[in-house]
Coordinates of C-alpha atoms and ligand atoms in Angstrom, one line a residue:
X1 CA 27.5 2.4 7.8
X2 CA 25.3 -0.2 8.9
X3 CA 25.2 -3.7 8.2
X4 CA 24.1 -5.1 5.0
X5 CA 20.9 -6.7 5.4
X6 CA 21.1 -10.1 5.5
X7 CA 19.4 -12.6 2.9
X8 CA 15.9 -14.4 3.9
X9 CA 16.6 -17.2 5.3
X10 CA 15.7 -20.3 2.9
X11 CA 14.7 -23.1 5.2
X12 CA 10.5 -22.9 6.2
X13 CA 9.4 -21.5 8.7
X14 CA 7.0 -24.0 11.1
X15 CA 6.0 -21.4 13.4
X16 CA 2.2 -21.1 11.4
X17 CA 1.8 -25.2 10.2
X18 CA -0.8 -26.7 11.8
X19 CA -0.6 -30.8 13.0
X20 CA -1.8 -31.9 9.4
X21 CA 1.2 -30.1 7.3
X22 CA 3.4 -30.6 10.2
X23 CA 3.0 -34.4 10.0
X24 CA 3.7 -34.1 6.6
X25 CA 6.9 -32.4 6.6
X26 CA 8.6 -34.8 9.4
X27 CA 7.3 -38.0 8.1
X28 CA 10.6 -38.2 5.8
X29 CA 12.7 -37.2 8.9
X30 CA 10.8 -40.5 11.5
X31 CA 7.6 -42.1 10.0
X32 CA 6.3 -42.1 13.6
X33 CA 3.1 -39.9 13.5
X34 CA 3.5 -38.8 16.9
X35 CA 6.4 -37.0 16.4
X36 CA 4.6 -34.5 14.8
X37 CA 2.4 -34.1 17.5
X38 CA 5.4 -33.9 19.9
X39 CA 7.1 -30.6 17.7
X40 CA 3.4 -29.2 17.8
X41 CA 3.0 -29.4 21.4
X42 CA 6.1 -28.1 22.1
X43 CA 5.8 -24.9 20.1
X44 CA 2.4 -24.0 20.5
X45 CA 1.8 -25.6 24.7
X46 CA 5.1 -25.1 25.8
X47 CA 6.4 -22.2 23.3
X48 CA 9.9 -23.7 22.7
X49 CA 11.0 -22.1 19.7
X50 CA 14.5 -24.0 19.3
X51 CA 14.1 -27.3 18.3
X52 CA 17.7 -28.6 20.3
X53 CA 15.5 -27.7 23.4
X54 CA 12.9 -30.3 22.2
X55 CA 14.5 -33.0 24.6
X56 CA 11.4 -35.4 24.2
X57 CA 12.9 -35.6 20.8
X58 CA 15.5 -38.3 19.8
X59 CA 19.3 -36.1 19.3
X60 CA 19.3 -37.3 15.5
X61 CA 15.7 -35.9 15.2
X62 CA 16.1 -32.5 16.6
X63 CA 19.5 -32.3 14.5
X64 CA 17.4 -33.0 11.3
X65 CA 14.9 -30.0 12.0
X66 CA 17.6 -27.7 12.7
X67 CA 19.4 -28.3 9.4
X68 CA 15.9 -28.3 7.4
X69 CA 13.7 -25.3 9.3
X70 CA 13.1 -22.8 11.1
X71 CA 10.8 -21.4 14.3
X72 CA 11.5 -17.4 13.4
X73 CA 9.1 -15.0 15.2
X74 CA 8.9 -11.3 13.9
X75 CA 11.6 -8.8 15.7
X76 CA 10.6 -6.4 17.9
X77 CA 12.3 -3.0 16.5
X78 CA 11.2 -0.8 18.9
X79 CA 9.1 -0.5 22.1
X80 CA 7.4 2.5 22.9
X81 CA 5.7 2.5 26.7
X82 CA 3.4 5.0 27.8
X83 CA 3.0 5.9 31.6
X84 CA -0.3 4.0 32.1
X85 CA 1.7 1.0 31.1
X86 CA 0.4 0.5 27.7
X87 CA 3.3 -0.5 25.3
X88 CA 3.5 -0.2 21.4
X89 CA 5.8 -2.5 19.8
X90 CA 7.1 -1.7 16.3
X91 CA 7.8 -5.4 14.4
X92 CA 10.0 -6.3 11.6
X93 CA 8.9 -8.8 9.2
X94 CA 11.5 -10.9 7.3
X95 CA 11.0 -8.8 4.4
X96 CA 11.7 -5.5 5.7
X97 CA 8.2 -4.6 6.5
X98 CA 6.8 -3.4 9.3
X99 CA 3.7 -3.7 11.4
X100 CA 2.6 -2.2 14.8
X101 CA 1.0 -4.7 17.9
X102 CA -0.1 -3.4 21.3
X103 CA 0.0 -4.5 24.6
X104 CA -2.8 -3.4 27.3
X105 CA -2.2 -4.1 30.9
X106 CA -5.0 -4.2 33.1
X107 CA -5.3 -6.3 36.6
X108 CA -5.0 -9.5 36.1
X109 CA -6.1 -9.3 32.4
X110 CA -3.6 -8.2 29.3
X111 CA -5.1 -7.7 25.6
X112 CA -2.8 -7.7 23.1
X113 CA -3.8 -5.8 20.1
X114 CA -2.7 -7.3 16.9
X115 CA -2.5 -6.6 13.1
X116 CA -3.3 -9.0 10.3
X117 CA -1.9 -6.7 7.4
X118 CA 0.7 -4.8 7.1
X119 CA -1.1 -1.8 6.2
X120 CA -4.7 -1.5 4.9
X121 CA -6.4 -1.2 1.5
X122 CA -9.7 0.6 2.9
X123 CA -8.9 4.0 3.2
X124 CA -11.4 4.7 5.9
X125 CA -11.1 8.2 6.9
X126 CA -10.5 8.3 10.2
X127 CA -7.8 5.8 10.5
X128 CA -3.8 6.7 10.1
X129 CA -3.3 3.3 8.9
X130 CA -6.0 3.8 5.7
X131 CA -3.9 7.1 5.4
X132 CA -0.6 5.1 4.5
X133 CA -2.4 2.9 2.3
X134 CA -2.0 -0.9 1.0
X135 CA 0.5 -2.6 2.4
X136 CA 0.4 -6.7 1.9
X137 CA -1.2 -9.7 3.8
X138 CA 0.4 -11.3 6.5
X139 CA 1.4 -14.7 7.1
X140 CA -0.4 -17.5 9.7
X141 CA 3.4 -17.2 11.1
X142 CA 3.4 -13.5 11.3
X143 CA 0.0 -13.1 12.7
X144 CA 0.3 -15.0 15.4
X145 CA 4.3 -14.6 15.9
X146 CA 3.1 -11.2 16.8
X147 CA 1.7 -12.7 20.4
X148 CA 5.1 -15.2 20.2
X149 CA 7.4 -11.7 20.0
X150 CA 5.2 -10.1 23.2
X151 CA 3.8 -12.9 25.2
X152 CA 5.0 -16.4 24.4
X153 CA 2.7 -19.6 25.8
X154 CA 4.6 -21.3 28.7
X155 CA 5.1 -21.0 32.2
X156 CA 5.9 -17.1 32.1
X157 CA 2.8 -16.5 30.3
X158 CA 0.6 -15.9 34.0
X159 CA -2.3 -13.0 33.0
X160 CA -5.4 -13.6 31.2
X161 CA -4.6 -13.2 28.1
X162 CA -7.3 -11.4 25.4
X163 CA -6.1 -11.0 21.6
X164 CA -8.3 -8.2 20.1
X165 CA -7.8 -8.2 15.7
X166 CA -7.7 -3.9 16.1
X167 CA -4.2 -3.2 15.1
X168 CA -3.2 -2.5 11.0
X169 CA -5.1 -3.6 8.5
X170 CA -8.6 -5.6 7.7
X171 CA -8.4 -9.3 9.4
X172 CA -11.6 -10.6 6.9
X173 CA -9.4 -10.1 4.1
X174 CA -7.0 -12.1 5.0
X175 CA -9.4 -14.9 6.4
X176 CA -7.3 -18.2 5.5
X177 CA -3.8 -17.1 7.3
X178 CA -6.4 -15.5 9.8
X179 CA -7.6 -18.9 10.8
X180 CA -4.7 -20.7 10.6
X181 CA -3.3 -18.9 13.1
X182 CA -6.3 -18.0 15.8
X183 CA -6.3 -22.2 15.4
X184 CA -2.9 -22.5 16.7
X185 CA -3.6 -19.8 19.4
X186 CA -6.2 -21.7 20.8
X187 CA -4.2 -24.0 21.9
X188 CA -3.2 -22.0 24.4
X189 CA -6.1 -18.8 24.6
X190 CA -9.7 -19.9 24.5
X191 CA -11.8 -18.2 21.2
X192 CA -13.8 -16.2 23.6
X193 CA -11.0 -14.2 24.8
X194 CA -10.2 -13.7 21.0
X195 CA -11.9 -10.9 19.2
X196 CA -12.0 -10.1 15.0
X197 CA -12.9 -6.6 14.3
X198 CA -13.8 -5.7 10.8
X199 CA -14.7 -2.9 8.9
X200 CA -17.9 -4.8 7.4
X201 CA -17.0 -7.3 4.8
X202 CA -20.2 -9.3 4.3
X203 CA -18.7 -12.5 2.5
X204 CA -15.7 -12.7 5.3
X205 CA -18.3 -12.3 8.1
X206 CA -20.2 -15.1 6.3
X207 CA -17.3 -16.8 5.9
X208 CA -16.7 -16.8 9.6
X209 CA -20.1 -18.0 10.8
X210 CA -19.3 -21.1 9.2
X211 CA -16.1 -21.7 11.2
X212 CA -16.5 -24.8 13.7
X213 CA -15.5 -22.2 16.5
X214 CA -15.8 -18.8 16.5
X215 CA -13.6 -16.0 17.7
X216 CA -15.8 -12.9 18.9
X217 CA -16.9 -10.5 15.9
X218 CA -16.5 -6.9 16.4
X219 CA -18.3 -4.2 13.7
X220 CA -16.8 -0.9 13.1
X221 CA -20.0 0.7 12.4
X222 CA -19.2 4.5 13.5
X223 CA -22.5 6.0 11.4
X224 CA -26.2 5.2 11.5
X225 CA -26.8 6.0 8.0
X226 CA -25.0 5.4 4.8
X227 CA -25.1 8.7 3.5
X228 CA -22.4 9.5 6.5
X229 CA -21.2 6.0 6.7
X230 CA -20.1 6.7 2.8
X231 CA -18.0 10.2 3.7
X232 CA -16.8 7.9 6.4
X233 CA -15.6 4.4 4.9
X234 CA -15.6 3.7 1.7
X235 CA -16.5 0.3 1.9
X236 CA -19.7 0.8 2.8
X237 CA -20.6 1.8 -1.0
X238 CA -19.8 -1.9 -1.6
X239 CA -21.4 -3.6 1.5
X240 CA -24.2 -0.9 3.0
X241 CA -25.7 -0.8 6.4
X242 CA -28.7 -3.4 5.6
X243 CA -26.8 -5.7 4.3
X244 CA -24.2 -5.6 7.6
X245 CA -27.0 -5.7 9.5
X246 CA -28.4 -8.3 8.0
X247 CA -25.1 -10.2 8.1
X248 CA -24.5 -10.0 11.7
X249 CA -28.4 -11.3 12.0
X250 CA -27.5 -14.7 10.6
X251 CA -24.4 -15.0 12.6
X252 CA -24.9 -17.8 15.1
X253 CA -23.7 -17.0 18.6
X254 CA -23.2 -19.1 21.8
X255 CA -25.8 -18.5 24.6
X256 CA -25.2 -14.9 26.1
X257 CA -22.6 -14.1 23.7
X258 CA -22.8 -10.4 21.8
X259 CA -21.3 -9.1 19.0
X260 CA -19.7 -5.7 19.5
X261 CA -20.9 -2.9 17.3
X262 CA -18.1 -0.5 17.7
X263 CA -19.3 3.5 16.8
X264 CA -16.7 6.5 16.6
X265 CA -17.7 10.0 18.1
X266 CA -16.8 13.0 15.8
X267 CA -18.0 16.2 17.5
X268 CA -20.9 17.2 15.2
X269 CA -20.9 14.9 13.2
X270 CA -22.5 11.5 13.8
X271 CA -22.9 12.5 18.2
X272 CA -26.2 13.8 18.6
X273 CA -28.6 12.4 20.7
X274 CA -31.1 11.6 17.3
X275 CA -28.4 9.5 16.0
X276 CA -28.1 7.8 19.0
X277 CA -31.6 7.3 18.9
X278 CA -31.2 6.1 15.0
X279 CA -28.6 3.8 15.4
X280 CA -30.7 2.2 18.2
X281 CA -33.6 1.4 15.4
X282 CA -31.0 0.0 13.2
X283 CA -29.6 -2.5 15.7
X284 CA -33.1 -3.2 17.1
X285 CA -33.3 -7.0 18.1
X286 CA -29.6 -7.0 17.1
X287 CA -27.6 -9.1 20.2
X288 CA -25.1 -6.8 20.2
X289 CA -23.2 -4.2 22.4
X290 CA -22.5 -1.0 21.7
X291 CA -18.6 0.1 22.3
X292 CA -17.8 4.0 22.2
X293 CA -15.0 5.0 20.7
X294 CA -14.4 9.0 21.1
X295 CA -12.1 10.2 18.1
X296 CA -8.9 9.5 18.5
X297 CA -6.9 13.0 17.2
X298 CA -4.0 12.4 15.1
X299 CA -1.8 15.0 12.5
X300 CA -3.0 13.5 9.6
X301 CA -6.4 14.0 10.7
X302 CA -8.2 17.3 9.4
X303 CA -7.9 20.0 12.0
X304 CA -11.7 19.9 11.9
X305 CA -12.5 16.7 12.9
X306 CA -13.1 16.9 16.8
X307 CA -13.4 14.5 19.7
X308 CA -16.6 15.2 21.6
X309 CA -16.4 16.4 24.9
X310 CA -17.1 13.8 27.8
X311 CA -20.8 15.2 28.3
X312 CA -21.4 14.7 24.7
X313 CA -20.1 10.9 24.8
X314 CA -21.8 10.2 28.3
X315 CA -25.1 11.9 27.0
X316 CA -24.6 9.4 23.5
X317 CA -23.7 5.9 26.1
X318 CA -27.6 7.2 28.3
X319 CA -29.6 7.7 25.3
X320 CA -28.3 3.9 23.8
X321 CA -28.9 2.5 27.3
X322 CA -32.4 4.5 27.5
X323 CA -33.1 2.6 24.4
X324 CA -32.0 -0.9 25.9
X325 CA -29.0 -1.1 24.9
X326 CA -25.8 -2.2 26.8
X327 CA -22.7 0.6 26.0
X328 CA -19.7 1.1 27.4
X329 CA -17.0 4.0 26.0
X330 CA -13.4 2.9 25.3
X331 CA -11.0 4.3 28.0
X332 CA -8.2 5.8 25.8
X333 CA -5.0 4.2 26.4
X334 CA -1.4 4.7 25.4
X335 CA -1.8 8.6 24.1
X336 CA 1.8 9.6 24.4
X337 CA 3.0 6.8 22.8
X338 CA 0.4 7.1 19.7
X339 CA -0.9 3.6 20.6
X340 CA -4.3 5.0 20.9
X341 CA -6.8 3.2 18.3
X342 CA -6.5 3.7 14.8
X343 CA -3.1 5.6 15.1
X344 CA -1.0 2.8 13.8
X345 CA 0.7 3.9 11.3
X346 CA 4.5 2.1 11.9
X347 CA 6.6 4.8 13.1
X348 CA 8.8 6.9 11.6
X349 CA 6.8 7.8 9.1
X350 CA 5.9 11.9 9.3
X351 CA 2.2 12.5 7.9
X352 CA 2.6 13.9 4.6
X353 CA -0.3 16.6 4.9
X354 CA -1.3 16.6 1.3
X355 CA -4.7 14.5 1.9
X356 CA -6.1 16.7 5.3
X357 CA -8.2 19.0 2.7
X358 CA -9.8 16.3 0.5
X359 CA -10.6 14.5 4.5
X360 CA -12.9 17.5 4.8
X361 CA -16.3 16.0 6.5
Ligands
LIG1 N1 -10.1 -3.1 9.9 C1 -10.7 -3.5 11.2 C2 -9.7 -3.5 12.3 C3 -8.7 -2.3 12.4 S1 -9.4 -0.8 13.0 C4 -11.9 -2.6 11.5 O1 -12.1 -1.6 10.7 O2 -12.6 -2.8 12.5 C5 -9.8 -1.1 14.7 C6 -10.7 0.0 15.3 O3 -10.1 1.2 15.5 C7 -11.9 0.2 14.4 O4 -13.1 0.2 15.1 C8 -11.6 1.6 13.8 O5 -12.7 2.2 13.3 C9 -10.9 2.3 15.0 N2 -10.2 3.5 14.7 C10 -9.5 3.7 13.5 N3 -9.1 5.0 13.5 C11 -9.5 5.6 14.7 C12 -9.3 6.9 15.3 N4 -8.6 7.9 14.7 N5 -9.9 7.1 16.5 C13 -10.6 6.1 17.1 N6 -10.7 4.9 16.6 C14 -10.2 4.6 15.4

């Protein structure tokens, strides 16, 4: 039998406080306001996580956080690596639930791709996350505990690192523990190298082009019409292609910055070479990019929906270029493992088969 599980633990977490908070929960323990400063740099600059090893810190002081909180970090259940060295990491939540992160060597660079729910109220159709259905939001402390459980900051930390918002769930509906935490990052990964991809929620994208600093926006556009965006994503009945469009028109970008319009291939059914030429008039004057995304297969998927064949998705990537526009295809990583995009489902789970015949295209 195994172990019972063992109850939360009550003291608060600090992990996702910024300075502000953080000042306010020590002044009881030493009215000096740098010693707030001190904790914070030594969690989020140095990524010491136990507060005895806070030796800048007089002995009473560090006793008194110890007894009072907690630095927890989610627990990495299981690790899954694939033989191009791409590794998906199944974490546990204090709760019990779970959520899915990966991590994307390449040269000098890594990208760790993170979730911000723990599973995903859209249902778009394409995506084995949407498949499992709601799940809940996730904490400032769980979003960014996911980097923590992976790739602490500190000396060991030596790639470039890039945090891409692609794992489960939608990051723009959880905008206020969203910030919180990309805030904290910062302090160690610069917002460019930080990237929020959404599946078009016009009042979150708004929401974010009022933000001081900025991380890269991402759109998961995958149809040039809304006719197939519909069949595709439900949300797009509540925020349609003009109105995206239109939102990613006002948002402000630094000099030479882009925002990436992401667009899945489904063999014969949004890859021909006239929607390539229609999705070009729809981000005319756009200062985007264009990133290809050939289907990723999964079980749960209907047998019908295909990934095009290379020719198809080179011939789609000319005609965008042809019309101006930069586009570059997503190199599928971590297959065996299932770490490939939208195929983050938190394992274990079997797909159930029931919804393949109402996915019909
Ligand atoms: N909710 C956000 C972020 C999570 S999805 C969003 O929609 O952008 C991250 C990316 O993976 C999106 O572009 C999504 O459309 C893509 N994706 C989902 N399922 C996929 C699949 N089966 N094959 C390829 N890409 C997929």
């Amino acid at each position: 039998m195994s172990a019972p599980p063992s109850p939360p633990d009550p003291r608060p977490n600090l992990l996702g406080e910024p300075l502000a908070p953080l000042e306010a929960l020590l002044a009881p323990l030493d009215p000096r306001r740098f010693r707030a400063r001190q904790v914070w740099e030594a969690i989020h600059r140095r990524g010491v996580l136990d507060f005895a090893a806070m030796t800048e810190l007089p002995l009473a002081l560090r006793q008194a956080l110890a007894e009072r909180f907690i630095l927890a970090v989610p627990e990495v259940a299981e690790r899954h690596r694939s033989a191009d060295g791409t590794t998906k990491l199944l974490l546990r939540l204090a709760d019990g639930a779970s959520i899915e992160a990966v991590d994307i060597p390449d040269r000098d660079r890594r990208t760790l791709c993170l979730s911000s729910q723990a599973g995903c109220a859209l249902a778009c159709r394409f995506c084995v996350t949407g498949f499992w259905g709601a799940g809940r939001d996730l904490s400032a402390a769980e979003i960014l505990g996911q980097v923590w459980a992976i790739c602490p900051p500190g000396p060991a930390r030596d790639e470039r690192l890039n945090l891409v918002f692609m794992g489960m769930g939608e990051p723009l509906l959880n905008l206020a523990p969203l910030r919180t935490a990309l805030e904290l990052l910062a302090a160690t990964i610069p917002w460019r190298r930080m990237t929020v991809s959404t599946a078009g929620i016009v009042p979150g994208i708004d929401a974010l082009a009022g933000w001081p600093q900025r991380p890269n926006l991402a759109l998961s556009l995958h149809a040039p019409d809304d006719a197939r965006r519909d069949r595709l994503m439900p949300v797009n009945r509540t925020y349609p292609i003009a109105d995206l469009v239109a939102a990613l028109r006002r948002f402000p970008l630094e000099p030479r910055r882009r925002i990436t319009v992401e667009y899945l291939l489904i063999a014969g059914f949004n890859d021909a070479l006239s929607d390539a030429d229609a999705l070009a008039s729809r981000l005319r004057g756009l200062k985007v990019k264009v990133n290809l995304i050939p289907l990723n297969p999964d079980p749960v998927l209907p047998a019908e929906w295909v990934t095009p064949t290379a020719e198809a998705v080179e011939a789609f990537q000319r005609r965008l270029m042809r019309h101006g526009f930069t586009a570059t295809v997503r190199r599928r990583r971590g297959d065996a493992v299932s770490a490939a995009c939208g195929q983050l489902r938190a394992f274990g789970r079997e797909p159930r088969g029931f919804r393949r015949s109402q996915l019909s295209l």
